Amino acid sequence: MSIKKRVLLGTLGIGALLTAFSCNQTDGVGDPCVPESELDPTKNGFAIDEVSVEARSVQCASRLCLVNHFQGRVSCPLGQTAGDGTCLVPGTTEPVTVDVKAWDLDRPADTAVYCSCRCDGPDANARYCDCPDGFSCQPLIDDYGMGQQGLVGSYCVRDGTVYSPTQAGGPTCADMPDDPACAP
């Protein structure tokens, strides 16, 4: 085999390896994730009127776990009163020690907590993703001048799940525990 062919084959082989080991930012968008804050038994979870972004999430190929207007803890759909032992730290038998609100049926975990990516923002030089089918680019985090420039902007959100404040305060999984939306 000529040197030219060996160099070409070597170059193609390296290119194939780089392609195989690189990760597109939209890989895994929509995959479920449990925010790392749930490993703390003293955290009661999230509030339906807030958005949280866990950057560098090892659970997500995109490295971003989005909590988009979700109430409670992903690992505890029915919620609990402090100390009753209903909620456990994910992957352990350690009880959560604080009150945890039950999931709001209008915003269950599968529609409000999942791997995502930032698709738009104020930095013209930043890398943004293209949302995959079934997702749209929605503005979620405003710039309040608090040094979070890397998080400010829009994220890929499941189609049909854009939050409306009228969704807050509806029935919860504690009210309707047999509802299929209440399965963790």
CSV table of C-alpha atoms in Angstrom, one decimal:
chain,number,residue,atom,x,y,z
A,1,MET,CA,0.0,0.0,0.0
A,2,SER,CA,1.3,3.4,-0.9
A,3,ILE,CA,2.1,6.1,1.6
A,4,LYS,CA,-0.6,8.3,0.2
A,5,LYS,CA,-3.2,5.6,0.7
A,6,ARG,CA,-2.0,4.9,4.3
A,7,VAL,CA,-2.2,8.6,5.1
A,8,LEU,CA,-5.6,8.9,3.6
A,9,LEU,CA,-6.9,5.8,5.4
A,10,GLY,CA,-5.3,7.1,8.7
A,11,THR,CA,-6.9,10.5,8.3
A,12,LEU,CA,-10.3,8.9,7.5
A,13,GLY,CA,-9.9,6.6,10.5
A,14,ILE,CA,-9.2,9.5,12.9
A,15,GLY,CA,-12.1,11.4,11.4
A,16,ALA,CA,-14.4,8.4,12.1
A,17,LEU,CA,-13.1,8.1,15.6
A,18,LEU,CA,-13.7,11.8,16.3
A,19,THR,CA,-17.2,11.6,14.9
A,20,ALA,CA,-18.0,8.5,17.0
A,21,PHE,CA,-16.8,10.1,20.2
A,22,SER,CA,-18.2,13.6,19.7
A,23,CYS,CA,-21.6,14.4,21.1
A,24,ASN,CA,-24.0,16.7,19.3
A,25,GLN,CA,-25.6,19.1,21.7
A,26,THR,CA,-29.1,17.9,20.8
A,27,ASP,CA,-28.3,14.2,21.6
A,28,GLY,CA,-30.5,13.1,24.4
A,29,VAL,CA,-32.7,16.2,24.4
A,30,GLY,CA,-35.9,15.0,26.1
A,31,ASP,CA,-34.3,12.2,28.1
A,32,PRO,CA,-35.4,12.2,31.7
A,33,CYS,CA,-33.1,13.6,34.4
A,34,VAL,CA,-33.2,14.0,38.2
A,35,PRO,CA,-31.6,17.2,39.3
A,36,GLU,CA,-28.6,16.7,41.6
A,37,SER,CA,-30.2,18.9,44.3
A,38,GLU,CA,-32.4,15.9,45.0
A,39,LEU,CA,-29.4,14.2,46.6
A,40,ASP,CA,-29.8,16.6,49.5
A,41,PRO,CA,-32.4,15.3,52.0
A,42,THR,CA,-33.0,18.9,53.2
A,43,LYS,CA,-34.1,20.3,49.8
A,44,ASN,CA,-37.9,20.4,49.3
A,45,GLY,CA,-37.7,20.6,45.6
A,46,PHE,CA,-38.8,23.2,43.0
A,47,ALA,CA,-41.6,25.7,42.8
A,48,ILE,CA,-44.0,25.8,39.8
A,49,ASP,CA,-43.2,29.5,39.2
A,50,GLU,CA,-39.5,29.0,38.6
A,51,VAL,CA,-37.1,27.7,36.0
A,52,SER,CA,-33.9,25.9,37.0
A,53,VAL,CA,-31.0,24.8,34.7
A,54,GLU,CA,-28.5,22.3,35.9
A,55,ALA,CA,-25.5,22.8,33.7
A,56,ARG,CA,-22.8,20.1,33.5
A,57,SER,CA,-25.4,17.4,34.3
A,58,VAL,CA,-23.7,14.0,33.9
A,59,GLN,CA,-27.1,12.4,33.3
A,60,CYS,CA,-27.6,14.3,30.1
A,61,ALA,CA,-25.7,13.8,26.8
A,62,SER,CA,-26.4,17.5,26.3
A,63,ARG,CA,-25.0,18.2,29.8
A,64,LEU,CA,-28.1,20.3,30.7
A,65,CYS,CA,-31.0,19.2,32.9
A,66,LEU,CA,-33.9,21.6,32.6
A,67,VAL,CA,-36.5,22.1,35.3
A,68,ASN,CA,-39.2,24.1,33.6
A,69,HIS,CA,-42.0,25.3,36.0
A,70,PHE,CA,-42.2,22.0,38.0
A,71,GLN,CA,-43.4,21.6,41.6
A,72,GLY,CA,-41.8,19.3,44.1
A,73,ARG,CA,-39.1,16.6,43.7
A,74,VAL,CA,-38.9,14.4,40.5
A,75,SER,CA,-38.3,11.4,42.8
A,76,CYS,CA,-41.5,12.0,44.9
A,77,PRO,CA,-44.7,12.5,42.9
A,78,LEU,CA,-47.0,12.4,45.9
A,79,GLY,CA,-45.0,14.7,48.1
A,80,GLN,CA,-44.8,14.4,51.9
A,81,THR,CA,-45.1,16.1,55.2
A,82,ALA,CA,-41.7,16.6,56.9
A,83,GLY,CA,-40.4,13.5,58.5
A,84,ASP,CA,-43.1,11.0,57.3
A,85,GLY,CA,-40.5,9.1,55.2
A,86,THR,CA,-42.6,9.0,52.0
A,87,CYS,CA,-39.8,10.7,49.9
A,88,LEU,CA,-36.4,9.1,49.7
A,89,VAL,CA,-33.1,10.5,48.3
A,90,PRO,CA,-32.9,9.0,44.8
A,91,GLY,CA,-31.0,5.7,44.8
A,92,THR,CA,-30.9,5.4,48.6
A,93,THR,CA,-33.1,4.5,51.6
A,94,GLU,CA,-32.3,7.9,53.2
A,95,PRO,CA,-35.6,9.8,53.9
A,96,VAL,CA,-36.1,13.4,52.8
A,97,THR,CA,-36.5,15.4,56.0
A,98,VAL,CA,-38.6,18.4,54.8
A,99,ASP,CA,-42.0,19.1,53.4
A,100,VAL,CA,-42.3,18.3,49.7
A,101,LYS,CA,-45.1,19.4,47.5
A,102,ALA,CA,-46.8,16.9,45.3
A,103,TRP,CA,-46.5,17.2,41.5
A,104,ASP,CA,-49.0,19.5,39.9
A,105,LEU,CA,-50.9,17.4,37.4
A,106,ASP,CA,-50.6,20.0,34.7
A,107,ARG,CA,-46.8,19.9,35.0
A,108,PRO,CA,-45.7,16.3,35.7
A,109,ALA,CA,-42.0,15.5,35.6
A,110,ASP,CA,-42.1,14.0,32.1
A,111,THR,CA,-43.3,17.2,30.6
A,112,ALA,CA,-41.4,19.7,32.8
A,113,VAL,CA,-38.0,18.0,33.8
A,114,TYR,CA,-35.7,16.6,31.1
A,115,CYS,CA,-32.4,17.0,29.3
A,116,SER,CA,-32.3,20.1,27.1
A,117,CYS,CA,-29.9,22.5,25.4
A,118,ARG,CA,-29.7,26.3,25.0
A,119,CYS,CA,-30.9,27.2,21.6
A,120,ASP,CA,-30.6,31.1,21.7
A,121,GLY,CA,-29.2,33.8,23.9
A,122,PRO,CA,-27.6,37.2,24.0
A,123,ASP,CA,-24.0,36.2,23.2
A,124,ALA,CA,-23.6,36.2,19.4
A,125,ASN,CA,-20.4,34.2,19.8
A,126,ALA,CA,-21.8,31.4,21.9
A,127,ARG,CA,-22.7,27.9,20.6
A,128,TYR,CA,-26.4,27.2,20.5
A,129,CYS,CA,-28.2,24.0,19.5
A,130,ASP,CA,-31.0,23.4,17.1
A,131,CYS,CA,-34.0,21.9,18.8
A,132,PRO,CA,-34.9,18.4,17.6
A,133,ASP,CA,-38.3,17.4,16.3
A,134,GLY,CA,-41.0,17.7,19.0
A,135,PHE,CA,-39.3,20.6,20.7
A,136,SER,CA,-39.3,24.4,20.1
A,137,CYS,CA,-36.9,27.1,21.2
A,138,GLN,CA,-38.5,29.1,24.0
A,139,PRO,CA,-37.2,32.0,26.1
A,140,LEU,CA,-36.9,30.8,29.7
A,141,ILE,CA,-34.1,32.7,31.6
A,142,ASP,CA,-33.9,36.5,31.5
A,143,ASP,CA,-30.8,38.5,32.2
A,144,TYR,CA,-31.1,40.1,35.6
A,145,GLY,CA,-27.4,41.2,35.7
A,146,MET,CA,-26.5,38.5,38.2
A,147,GLY,CA,-23.5,37.1,36.4
A,148,GLN,CA,-25.3,34.1,34.8
A,149,GLN,CA,-24.6,35.1,31.2
A,150,GLY,CA,-23.9,31.5,30.2
A,151,LEU,CA,-27.4,30.4,31.2
A,152,VAL,CA,-29.5,33.4,30.0
A,153,GLY,CA,-31.6,32.7,26.9
A,154,SER,CA,-33.9,30.2,25.3
A,155,TYR,CA,-34.0,26.4,25.7
A,156,CYS,CA,-35.5,23.5,23.8
A,157,VAL,CA,-38.9,22.8,25.3
A,158,ARG,CA,-41.3,20.0,24.5
A,159,ASP,CA,-44.0,21.0,22.1
A,160,GLY,CA,-47.3,21.7,23.8
A,161,THR,CA,-45.8,22.2,27.2
A,162,VAL,CA,-45.1,26.0,27.4
A,163,TYR,CA,-46.0,27.1,30.9
A,164,SER,CA,-49.0,29.2,31.6
A,165,PRO,CA,-49.5,30.8,35.1
A,166,THR,CA,-53.1,29.4,35.0
A,167,GLN,CA,-51.6,25.9,35.5
A,168,ALA,CA,-50.4,26.7,39.0
A,169,GLY,CA,-52.6,25.6,41.9
A,170,GLY,CA,-54.5,22.9,40.0
A,171,PRO,CA,-55.0,19.3,41.2
A,172,THR,CA,-51.8,17.4,42.4
A,173,CYS,CA,-50.7,13.8,42.5
A,174,ALA,CA,-51.6,13.9,46.2
A,175,ASP,CA,-55.2,14.6,45.2
A,176,MET,CA,-55.2,12.0,42.4
A,177,PRO,CA,-52.5,9.4,43.2
A,178,ASP,CA,-53.7,6.9,40.6
A,179,ASP,CA,-53.4,9.3,37.7
A,180,PRO,CA,-51.0,7.9,35.1
A,181,ALA,CA,-49.1,11.3,35.1
A,182,CYS,CA,-48.1,10.5,38.7
A,183,ALA,CA,-45.8,7.7,37.9
A,184,PRO,CA,-42.1,8.6,38.5
